[in-house]
PDB file of C-alpha atoms in Angstrom:
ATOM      1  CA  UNK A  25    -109.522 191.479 213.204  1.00  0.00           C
ATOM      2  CA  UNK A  26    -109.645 190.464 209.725  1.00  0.00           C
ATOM      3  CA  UNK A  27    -109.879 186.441 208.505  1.00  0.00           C
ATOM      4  CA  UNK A  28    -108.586 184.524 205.841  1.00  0.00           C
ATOM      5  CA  UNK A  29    -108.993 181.238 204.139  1.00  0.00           C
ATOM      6  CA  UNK A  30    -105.263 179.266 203.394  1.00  0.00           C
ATOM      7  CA  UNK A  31    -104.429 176.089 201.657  1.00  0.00           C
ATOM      8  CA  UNK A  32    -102.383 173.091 202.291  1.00  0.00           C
ATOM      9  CA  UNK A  33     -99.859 172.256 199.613  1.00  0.00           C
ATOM     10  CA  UNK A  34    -101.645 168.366 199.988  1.00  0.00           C
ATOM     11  CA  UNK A  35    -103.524 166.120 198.690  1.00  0.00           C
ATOM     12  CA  UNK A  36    -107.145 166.170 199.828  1.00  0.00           C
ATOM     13  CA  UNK A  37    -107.557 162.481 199.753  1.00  0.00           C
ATOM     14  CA  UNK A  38    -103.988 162.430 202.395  1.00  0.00           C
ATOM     15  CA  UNK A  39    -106.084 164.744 204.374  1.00  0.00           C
ATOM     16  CA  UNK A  40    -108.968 162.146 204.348  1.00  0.00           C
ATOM     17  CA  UNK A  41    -106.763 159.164 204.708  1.00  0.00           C
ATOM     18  CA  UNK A  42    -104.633 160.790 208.259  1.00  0.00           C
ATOM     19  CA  UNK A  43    -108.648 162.004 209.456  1.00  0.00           C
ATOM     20  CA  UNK A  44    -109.940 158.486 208.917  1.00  0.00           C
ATOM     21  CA  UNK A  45    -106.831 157.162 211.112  1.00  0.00           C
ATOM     22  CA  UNK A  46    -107.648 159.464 213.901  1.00  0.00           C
ATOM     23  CA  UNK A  47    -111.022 158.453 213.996  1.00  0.00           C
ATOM     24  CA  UNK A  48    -110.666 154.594 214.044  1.00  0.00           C
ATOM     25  CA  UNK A  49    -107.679 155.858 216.817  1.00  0.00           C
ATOM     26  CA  UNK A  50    -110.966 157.628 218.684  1.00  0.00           C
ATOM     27  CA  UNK A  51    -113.106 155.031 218.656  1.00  0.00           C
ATOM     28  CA  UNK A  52    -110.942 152.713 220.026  1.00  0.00           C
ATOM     29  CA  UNK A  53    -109.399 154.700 223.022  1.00  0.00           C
ATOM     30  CA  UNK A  54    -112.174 157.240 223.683  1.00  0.00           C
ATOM     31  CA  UNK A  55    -114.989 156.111 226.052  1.00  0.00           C
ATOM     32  CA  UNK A  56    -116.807 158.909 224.651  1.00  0.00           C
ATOM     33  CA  UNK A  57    -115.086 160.317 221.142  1.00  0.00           C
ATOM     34  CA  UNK A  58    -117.887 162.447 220.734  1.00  0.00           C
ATOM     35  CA  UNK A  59    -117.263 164.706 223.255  1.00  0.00           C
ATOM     36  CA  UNK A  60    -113.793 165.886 221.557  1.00  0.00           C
ATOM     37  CA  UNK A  61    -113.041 169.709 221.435  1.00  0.00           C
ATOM     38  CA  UNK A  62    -112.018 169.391 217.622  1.00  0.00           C
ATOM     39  CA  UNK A  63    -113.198 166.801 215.034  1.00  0.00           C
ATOM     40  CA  UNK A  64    -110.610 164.016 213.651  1.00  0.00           C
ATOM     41  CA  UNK A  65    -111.120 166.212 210.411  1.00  0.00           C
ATOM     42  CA  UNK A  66    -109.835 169.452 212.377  1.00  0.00           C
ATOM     43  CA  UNK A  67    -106.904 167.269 214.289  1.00  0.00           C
ATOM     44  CA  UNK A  68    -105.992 166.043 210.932  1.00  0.00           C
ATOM     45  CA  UNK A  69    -105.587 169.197 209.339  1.00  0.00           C
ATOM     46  CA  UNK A  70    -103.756 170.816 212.053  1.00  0.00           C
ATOM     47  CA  UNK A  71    -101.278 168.368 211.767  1.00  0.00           C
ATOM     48  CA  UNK A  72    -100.715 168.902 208.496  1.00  0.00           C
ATOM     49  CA  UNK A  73    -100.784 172.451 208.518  1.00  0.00           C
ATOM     50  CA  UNK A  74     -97.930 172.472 211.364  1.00  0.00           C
ATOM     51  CA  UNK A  75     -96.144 169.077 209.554  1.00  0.00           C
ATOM     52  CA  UNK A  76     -96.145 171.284 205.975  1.00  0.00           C
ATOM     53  CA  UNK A  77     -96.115 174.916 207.245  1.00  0.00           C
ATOM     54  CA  UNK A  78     -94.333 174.884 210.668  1.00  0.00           C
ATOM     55  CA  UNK A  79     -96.660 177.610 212.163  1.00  0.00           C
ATOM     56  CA  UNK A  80     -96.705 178.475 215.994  1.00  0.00           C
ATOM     57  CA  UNK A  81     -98.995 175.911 217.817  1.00  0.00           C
ATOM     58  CA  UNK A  82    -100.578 178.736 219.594  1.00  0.00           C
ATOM     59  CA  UNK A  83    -101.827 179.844 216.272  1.00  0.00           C
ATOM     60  CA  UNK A  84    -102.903 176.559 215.040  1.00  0.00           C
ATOM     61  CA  UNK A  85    -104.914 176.066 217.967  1.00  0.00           C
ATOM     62  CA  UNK A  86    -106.378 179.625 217.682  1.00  0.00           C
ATOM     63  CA  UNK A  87    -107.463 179.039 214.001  1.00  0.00           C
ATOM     64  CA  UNK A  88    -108.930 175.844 215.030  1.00  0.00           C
ATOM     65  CA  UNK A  89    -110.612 177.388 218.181  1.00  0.00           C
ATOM     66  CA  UNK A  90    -109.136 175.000 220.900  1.00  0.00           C
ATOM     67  CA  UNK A  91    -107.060 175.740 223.645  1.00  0.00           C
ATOM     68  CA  UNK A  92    -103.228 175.469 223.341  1.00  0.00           C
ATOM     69  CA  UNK A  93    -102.933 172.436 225.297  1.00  0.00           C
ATOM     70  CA  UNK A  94    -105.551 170.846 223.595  1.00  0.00           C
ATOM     71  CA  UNK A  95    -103.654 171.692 220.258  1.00  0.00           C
ATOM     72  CA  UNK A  96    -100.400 170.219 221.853  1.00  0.00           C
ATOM     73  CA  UNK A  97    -102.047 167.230 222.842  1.00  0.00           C
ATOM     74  CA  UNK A  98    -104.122 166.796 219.932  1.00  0.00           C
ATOM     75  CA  UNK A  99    -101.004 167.548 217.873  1.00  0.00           C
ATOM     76  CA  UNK A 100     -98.616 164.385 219.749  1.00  0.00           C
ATOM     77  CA  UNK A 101    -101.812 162.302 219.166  1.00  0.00           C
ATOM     78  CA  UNK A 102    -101.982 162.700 215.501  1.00  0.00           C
ATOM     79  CA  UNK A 103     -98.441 162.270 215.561  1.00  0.00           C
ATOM     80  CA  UNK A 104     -98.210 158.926 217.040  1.00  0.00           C
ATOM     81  CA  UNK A 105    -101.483 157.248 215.089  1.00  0.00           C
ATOM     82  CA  UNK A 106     -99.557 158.564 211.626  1.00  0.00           C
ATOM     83  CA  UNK A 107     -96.129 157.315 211.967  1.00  0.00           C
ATOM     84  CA  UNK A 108     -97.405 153.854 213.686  1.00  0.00           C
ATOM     85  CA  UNK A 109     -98.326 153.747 209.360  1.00  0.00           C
ATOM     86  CA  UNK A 110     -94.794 153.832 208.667  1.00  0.00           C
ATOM     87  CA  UNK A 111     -93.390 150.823 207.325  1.00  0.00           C
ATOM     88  CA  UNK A 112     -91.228 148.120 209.062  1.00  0.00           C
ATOM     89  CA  UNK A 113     -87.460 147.947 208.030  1.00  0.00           C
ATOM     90  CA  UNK A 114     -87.570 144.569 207.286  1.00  0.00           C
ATOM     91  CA  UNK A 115     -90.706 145.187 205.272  1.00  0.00           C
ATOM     92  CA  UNK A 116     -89.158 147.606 203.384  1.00  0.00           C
ATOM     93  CA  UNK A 117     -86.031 145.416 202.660  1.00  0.00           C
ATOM     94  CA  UNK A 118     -88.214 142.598 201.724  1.00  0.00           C
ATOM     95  CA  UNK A 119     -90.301 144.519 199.469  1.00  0.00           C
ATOM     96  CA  UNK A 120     -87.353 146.190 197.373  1.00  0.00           C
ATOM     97  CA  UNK A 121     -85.759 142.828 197.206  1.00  0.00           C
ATOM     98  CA  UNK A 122     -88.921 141.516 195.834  1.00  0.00           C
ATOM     99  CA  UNK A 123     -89.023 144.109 193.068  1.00  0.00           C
ATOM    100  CA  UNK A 124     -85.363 143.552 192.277  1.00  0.00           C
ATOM    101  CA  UNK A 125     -83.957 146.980 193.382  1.00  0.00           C
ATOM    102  CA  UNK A 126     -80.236 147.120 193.042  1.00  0.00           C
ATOM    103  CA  UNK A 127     -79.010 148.781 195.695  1.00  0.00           C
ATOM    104  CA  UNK A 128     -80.156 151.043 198.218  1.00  0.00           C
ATOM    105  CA  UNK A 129     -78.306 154.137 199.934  1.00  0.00           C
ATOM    106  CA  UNK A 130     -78.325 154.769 203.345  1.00  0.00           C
ATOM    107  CA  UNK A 131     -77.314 158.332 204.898  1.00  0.00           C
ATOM    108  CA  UNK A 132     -77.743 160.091 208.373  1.00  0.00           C
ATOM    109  CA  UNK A 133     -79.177 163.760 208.241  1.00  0.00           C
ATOM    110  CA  UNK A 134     -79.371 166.041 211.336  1.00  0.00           C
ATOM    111  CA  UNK A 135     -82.777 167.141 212.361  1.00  0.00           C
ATOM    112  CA  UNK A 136     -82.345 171.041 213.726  1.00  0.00           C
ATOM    113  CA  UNK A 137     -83.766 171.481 217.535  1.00  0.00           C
ATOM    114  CA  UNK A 138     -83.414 174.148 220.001  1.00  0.00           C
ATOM    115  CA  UNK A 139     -80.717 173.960 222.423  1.00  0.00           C
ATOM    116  CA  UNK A 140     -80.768 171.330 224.702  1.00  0.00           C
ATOM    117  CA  UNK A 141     -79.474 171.012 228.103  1.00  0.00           C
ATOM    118  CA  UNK A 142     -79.060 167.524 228.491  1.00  0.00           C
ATOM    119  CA  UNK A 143     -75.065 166.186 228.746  1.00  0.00           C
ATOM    120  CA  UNK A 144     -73.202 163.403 228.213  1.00  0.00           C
ATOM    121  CA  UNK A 145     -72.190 161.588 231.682  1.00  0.00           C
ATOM    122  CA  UNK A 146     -69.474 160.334 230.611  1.00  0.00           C
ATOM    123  CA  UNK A 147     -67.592 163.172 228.955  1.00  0.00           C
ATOM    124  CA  UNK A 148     -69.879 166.250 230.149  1.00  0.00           C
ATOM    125  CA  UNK A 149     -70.447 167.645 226.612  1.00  0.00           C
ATOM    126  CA  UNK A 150     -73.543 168.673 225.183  1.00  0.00           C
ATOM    127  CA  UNK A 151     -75.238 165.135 224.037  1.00  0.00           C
ATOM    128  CA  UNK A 152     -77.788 166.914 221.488  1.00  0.00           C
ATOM    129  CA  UNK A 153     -74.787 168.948 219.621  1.00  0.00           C
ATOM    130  CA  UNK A 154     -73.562 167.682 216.567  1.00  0.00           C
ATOM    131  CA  UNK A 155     -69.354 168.509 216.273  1.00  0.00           C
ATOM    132  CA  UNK A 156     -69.913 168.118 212.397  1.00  0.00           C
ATOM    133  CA  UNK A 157     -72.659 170.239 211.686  1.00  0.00           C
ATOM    134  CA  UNK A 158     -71.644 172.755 214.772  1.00  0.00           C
ATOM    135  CA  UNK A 159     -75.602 172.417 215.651  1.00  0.00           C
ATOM    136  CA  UNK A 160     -78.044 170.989 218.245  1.00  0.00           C
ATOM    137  CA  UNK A 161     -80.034 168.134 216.848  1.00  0.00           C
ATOM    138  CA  UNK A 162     -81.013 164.720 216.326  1.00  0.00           C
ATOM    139  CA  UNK A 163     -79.340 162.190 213.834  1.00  0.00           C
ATOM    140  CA  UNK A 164     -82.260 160.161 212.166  1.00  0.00           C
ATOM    141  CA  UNK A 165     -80.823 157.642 209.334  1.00  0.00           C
ATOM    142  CA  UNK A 166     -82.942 157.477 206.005  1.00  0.00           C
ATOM    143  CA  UNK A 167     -82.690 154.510 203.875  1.00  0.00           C
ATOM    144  CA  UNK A 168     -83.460 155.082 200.154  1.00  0.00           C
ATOM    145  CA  UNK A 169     -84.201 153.079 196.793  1.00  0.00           C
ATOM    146  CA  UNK A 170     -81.643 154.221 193.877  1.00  0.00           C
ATOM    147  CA  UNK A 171     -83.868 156.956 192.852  1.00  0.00           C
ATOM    148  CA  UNK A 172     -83.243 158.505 195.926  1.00  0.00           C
ATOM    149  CA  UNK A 173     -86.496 158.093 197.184  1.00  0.00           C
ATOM    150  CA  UNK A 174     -86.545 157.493 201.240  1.00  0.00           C
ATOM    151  CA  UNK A 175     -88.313 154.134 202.164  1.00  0.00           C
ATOM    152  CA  UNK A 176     -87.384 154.115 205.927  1.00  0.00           C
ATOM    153  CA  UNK A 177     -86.211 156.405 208.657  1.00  0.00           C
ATOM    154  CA  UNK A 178     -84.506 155.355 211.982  1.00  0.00           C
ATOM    155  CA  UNK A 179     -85.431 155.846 215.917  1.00  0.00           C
ATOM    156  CA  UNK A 180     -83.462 159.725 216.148  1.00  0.00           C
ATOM    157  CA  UNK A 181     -80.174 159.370 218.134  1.00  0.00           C
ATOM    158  CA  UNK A 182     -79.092 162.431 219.697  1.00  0.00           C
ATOM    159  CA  UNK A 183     -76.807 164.591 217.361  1.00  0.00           C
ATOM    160  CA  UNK A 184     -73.025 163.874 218.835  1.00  0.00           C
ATOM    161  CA  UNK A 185     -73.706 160.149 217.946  1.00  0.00           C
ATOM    162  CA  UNK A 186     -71.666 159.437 214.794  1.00  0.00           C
ATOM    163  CA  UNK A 187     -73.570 158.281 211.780  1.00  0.00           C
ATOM    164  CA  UNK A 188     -71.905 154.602 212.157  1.00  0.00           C
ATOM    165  CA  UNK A 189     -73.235 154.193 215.855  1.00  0.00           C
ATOM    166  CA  UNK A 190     -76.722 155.141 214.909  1.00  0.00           C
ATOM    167  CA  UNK A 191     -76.812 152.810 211.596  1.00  0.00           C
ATOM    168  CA  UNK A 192     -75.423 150.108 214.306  1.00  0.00           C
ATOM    169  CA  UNK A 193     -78.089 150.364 216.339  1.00  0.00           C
ATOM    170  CA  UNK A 194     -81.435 150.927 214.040  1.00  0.00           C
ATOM    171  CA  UNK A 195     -80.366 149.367 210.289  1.00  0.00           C
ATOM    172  CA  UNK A 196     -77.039 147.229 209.887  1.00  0.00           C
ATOM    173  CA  UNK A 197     -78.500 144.491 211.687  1.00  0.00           C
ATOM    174  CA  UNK A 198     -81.426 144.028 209.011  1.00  0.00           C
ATOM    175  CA  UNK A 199     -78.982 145.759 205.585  1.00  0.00           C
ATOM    176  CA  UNK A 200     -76.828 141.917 205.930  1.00  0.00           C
ATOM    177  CA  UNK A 201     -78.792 139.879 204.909  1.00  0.00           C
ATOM    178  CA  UNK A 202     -80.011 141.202 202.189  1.00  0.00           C
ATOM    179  CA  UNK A 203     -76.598 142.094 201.283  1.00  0.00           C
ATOM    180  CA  UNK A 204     -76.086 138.596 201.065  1.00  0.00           C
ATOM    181  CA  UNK A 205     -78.530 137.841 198.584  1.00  0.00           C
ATOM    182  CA  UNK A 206     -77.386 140.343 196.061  1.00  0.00           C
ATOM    183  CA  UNK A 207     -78.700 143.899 197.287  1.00  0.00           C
ATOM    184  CA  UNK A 208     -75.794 146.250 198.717  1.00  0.00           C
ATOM    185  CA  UNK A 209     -75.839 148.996 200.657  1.00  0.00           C
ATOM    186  CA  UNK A 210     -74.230 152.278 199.238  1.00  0.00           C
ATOM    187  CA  UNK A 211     -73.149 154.844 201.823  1.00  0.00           C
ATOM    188  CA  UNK A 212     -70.461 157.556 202.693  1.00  0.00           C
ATOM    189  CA  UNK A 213     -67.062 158.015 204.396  1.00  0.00           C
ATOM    190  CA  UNK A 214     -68.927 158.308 207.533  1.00  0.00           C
ATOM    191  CA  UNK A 215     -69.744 154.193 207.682  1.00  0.00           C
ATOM    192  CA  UNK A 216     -66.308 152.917 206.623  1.00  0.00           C
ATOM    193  CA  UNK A 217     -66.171 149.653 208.452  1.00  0.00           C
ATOM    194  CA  UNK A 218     -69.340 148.778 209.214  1.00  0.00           C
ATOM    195  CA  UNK A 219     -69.237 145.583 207.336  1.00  0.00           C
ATOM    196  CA  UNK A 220     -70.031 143.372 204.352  1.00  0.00           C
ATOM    197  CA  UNK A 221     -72.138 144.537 201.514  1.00  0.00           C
ATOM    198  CA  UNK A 222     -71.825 147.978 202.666  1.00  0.00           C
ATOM    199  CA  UNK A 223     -70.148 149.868 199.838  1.00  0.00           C
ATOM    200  CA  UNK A 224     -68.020 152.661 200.731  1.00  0.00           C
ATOM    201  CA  UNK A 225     -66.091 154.905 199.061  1.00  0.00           C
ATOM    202  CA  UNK A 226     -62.568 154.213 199.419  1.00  0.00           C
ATOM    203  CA  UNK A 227     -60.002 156.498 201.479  1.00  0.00           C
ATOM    204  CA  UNK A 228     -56.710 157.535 201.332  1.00  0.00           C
ATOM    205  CA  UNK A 229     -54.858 160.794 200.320  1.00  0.00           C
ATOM    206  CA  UNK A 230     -53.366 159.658 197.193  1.00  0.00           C
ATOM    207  CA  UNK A 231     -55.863 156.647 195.590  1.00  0.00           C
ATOM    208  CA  UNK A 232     -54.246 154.802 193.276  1.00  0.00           C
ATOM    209  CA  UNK A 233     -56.170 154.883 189.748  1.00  0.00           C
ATOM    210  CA  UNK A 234     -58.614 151.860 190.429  1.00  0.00           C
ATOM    211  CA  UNK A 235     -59.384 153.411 193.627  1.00  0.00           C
ATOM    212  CA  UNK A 236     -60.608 156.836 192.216  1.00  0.00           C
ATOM    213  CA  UNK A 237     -62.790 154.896 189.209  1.00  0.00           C
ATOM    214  CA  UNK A 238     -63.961 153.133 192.297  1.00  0.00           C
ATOM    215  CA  UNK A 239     -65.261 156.042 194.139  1.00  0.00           C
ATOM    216  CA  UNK A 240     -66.299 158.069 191.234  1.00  0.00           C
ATOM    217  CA  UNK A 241     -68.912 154.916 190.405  1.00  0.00           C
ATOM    218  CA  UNK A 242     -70.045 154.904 193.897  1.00  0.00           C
ATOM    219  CA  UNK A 243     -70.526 158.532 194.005  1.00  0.00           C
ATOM    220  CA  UNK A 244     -72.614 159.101 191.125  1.00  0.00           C
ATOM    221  CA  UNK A 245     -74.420 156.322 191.693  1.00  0.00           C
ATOM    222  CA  UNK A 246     -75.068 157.589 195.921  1.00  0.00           C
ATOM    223  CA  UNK A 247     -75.730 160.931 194.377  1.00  0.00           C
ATOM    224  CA  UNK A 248     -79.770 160.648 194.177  1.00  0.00           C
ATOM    225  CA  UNK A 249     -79.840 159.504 197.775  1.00  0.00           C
ATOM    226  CA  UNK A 250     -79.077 163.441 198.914  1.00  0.00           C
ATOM    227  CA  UNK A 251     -82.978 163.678 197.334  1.00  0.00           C
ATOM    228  CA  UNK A 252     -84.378 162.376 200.360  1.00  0.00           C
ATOM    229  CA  UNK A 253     -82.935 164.361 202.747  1.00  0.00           C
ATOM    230  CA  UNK A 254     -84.598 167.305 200.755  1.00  0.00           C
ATOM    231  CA  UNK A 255     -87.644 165.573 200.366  1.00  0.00           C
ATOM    232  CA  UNK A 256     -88.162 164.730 204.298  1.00  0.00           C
ATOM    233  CA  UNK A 257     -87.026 168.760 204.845  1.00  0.00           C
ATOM    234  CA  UNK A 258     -89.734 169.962 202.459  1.00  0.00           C
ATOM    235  CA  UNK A 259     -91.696 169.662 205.620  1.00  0.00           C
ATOM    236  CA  UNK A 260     -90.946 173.023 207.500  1.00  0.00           C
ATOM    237  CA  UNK A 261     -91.306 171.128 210.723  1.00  0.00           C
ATOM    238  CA  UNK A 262     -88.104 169.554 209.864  1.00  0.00           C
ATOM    239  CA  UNK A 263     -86.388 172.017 209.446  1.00  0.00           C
ATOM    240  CA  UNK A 264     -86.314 173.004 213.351  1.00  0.00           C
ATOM    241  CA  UNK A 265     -88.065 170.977 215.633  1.00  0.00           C
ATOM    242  CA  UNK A 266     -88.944 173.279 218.407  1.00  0.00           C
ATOM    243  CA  UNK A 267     -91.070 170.009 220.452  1.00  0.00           C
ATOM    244  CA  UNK A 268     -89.200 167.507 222.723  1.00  0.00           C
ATOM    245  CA  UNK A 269     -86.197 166.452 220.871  1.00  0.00           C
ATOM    246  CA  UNK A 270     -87.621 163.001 221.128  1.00  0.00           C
ATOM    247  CA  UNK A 271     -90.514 163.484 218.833  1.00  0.00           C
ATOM    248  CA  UNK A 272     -88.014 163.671 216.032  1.00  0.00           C
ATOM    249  CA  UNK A 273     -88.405 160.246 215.508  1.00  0.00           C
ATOM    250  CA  UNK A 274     -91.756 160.462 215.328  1.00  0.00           C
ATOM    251  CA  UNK A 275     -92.386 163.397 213.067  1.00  0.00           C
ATOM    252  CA  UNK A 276     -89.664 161.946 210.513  1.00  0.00           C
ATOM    253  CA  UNK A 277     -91.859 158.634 210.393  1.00  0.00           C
ATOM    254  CA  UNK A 278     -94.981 161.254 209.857  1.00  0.00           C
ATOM    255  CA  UNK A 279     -93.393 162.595 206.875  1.00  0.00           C
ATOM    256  CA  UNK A 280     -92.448 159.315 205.674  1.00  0.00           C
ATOM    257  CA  UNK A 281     -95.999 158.295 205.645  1.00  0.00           C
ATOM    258  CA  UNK A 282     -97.627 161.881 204.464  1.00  0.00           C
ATOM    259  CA  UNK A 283     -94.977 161.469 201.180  1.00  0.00           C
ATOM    260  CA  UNK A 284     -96.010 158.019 200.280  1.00  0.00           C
ATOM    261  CA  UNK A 285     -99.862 159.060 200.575  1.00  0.00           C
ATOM    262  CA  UNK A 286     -98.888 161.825 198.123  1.00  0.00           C
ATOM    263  CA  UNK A 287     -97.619 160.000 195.997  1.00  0.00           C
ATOM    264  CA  UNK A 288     -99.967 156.918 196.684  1.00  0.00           C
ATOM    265  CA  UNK A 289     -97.789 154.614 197.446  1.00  0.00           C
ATOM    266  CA  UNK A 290     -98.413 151.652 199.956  1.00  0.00           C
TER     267      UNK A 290
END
């Protein structure tokens, strides 16, 4: 069989950064972390390698000589000590407000799974399909700065829950009071009514002239936020997530937290 040498598309020092995680995770859970099949080096770069590359788990345990069901367990470990690094929503809020951001954009994007079985009880349909996207998935929300840049990602909700629900449930609670104090929330058609300081665009067949300046403004100025979603899907695991559709939330916060070491952020 013949061998080859690959590289990540990452930073070496995020490699270094996730590796010295997994180690401080060792030592504090392991009775004896010495006795691991793979080193916290190994672990870190298989998650990375699967995170950026999406390959086969069977491969990436082959390539790191453990057994597949150490890679899958190794590979859920990583995953939880990473995205326990991603920051708290009301963090987040505080922080932007601090550095006088102006608004910030909030959108739901559906994570791609496999089918799933699982149905609604309460009106039999699939729970995991999405209507609007004609798909099986999860619906994470991603809140951005104006650049576009996403700063937080929600808990997923499976995908037949409408964007309004989920922002309900993870991120209205904490967007009002900041809206209060100046920093509104920009958003799409899909979150009309949810509330004060949420700024959506404004419908109706026939808008009268104010109402069409109105939305145009709001638009452009929601326009960067569709960089995030692109930026989070950069990560091939993303783009299907063939694992327990409940990891989404999970591996979303991982990519969160792999971007901003890239880019050396806090």
């Amino acid at each position: 069989m013949l061998s080859y040498r690959a590289t990540l598309d990452v930073p070496v020092t995020t490699a270094r950064t996730v590796s010295r995680w997994i180690t401080a995770h060792r030592r504090h859970h392991d009775a004896r972390p010495w006795q691991r099949a793979a080193t916290s080096w190994a672990q870190a770069v298989m998650l990375l390698r699967w995170l950026i590359e999406a390959p086969a788990v069977t491969t990436v345990a082959r390539d790191a000589g453990v057994s597949p069901a150490t890679a899958y367990r190794y590979l859920h470990e990583a995953l939880d000590v990473v995205s326990s690094k991603a920051p708290d929503l009301p963090d987040v809020l505080r922080t932007l407000k601090d550095k006088g951001e102006p608004f910030v954009c909030l959108d739901g994007t559906l994570i791609r799974t496999d089918r799933v079985a699982e149905r609604d009880p309460d009106t039999g349909y699939h729970l995991w399909y999405s209507g609007k996207h004609k798909a099986f998935g999860g619906n994470v929300q991603v809140l951005t700065d104006h650049t576009g840049y996403p700063v937080w990602t929600s808990q997923v909700e499976p995908g037949s829950t409408h964007d309004i629900e989920a922002a309900r449930a993870h991120v209205l609670p904490a967007l009002y009071p900041v809206a209060a104090q100046g920093m509104a929330t920009l958003a799409d058609k899909g979150y009309v009514g949810a509330g004060i300081g949420i700024k959506t665009p404004i419908k109706g067949s026939k808008p009268d002239t104010g109402a069409r300046s109105y939305n145009q403004v709001q638009a452009s100025l929601r326009a960067p936020a569709e960089r995030a979603n692109a930026l989070l899907k950069g990560f091939k695991a993303l783009k299907r997530v063939t694992l327990d559709p409940a990891t989404i939330t999970n591996i979303t916060a991982t990519a969160l937290v792999i971007l901003n070491l890239n880019n050396n952020l806090p």
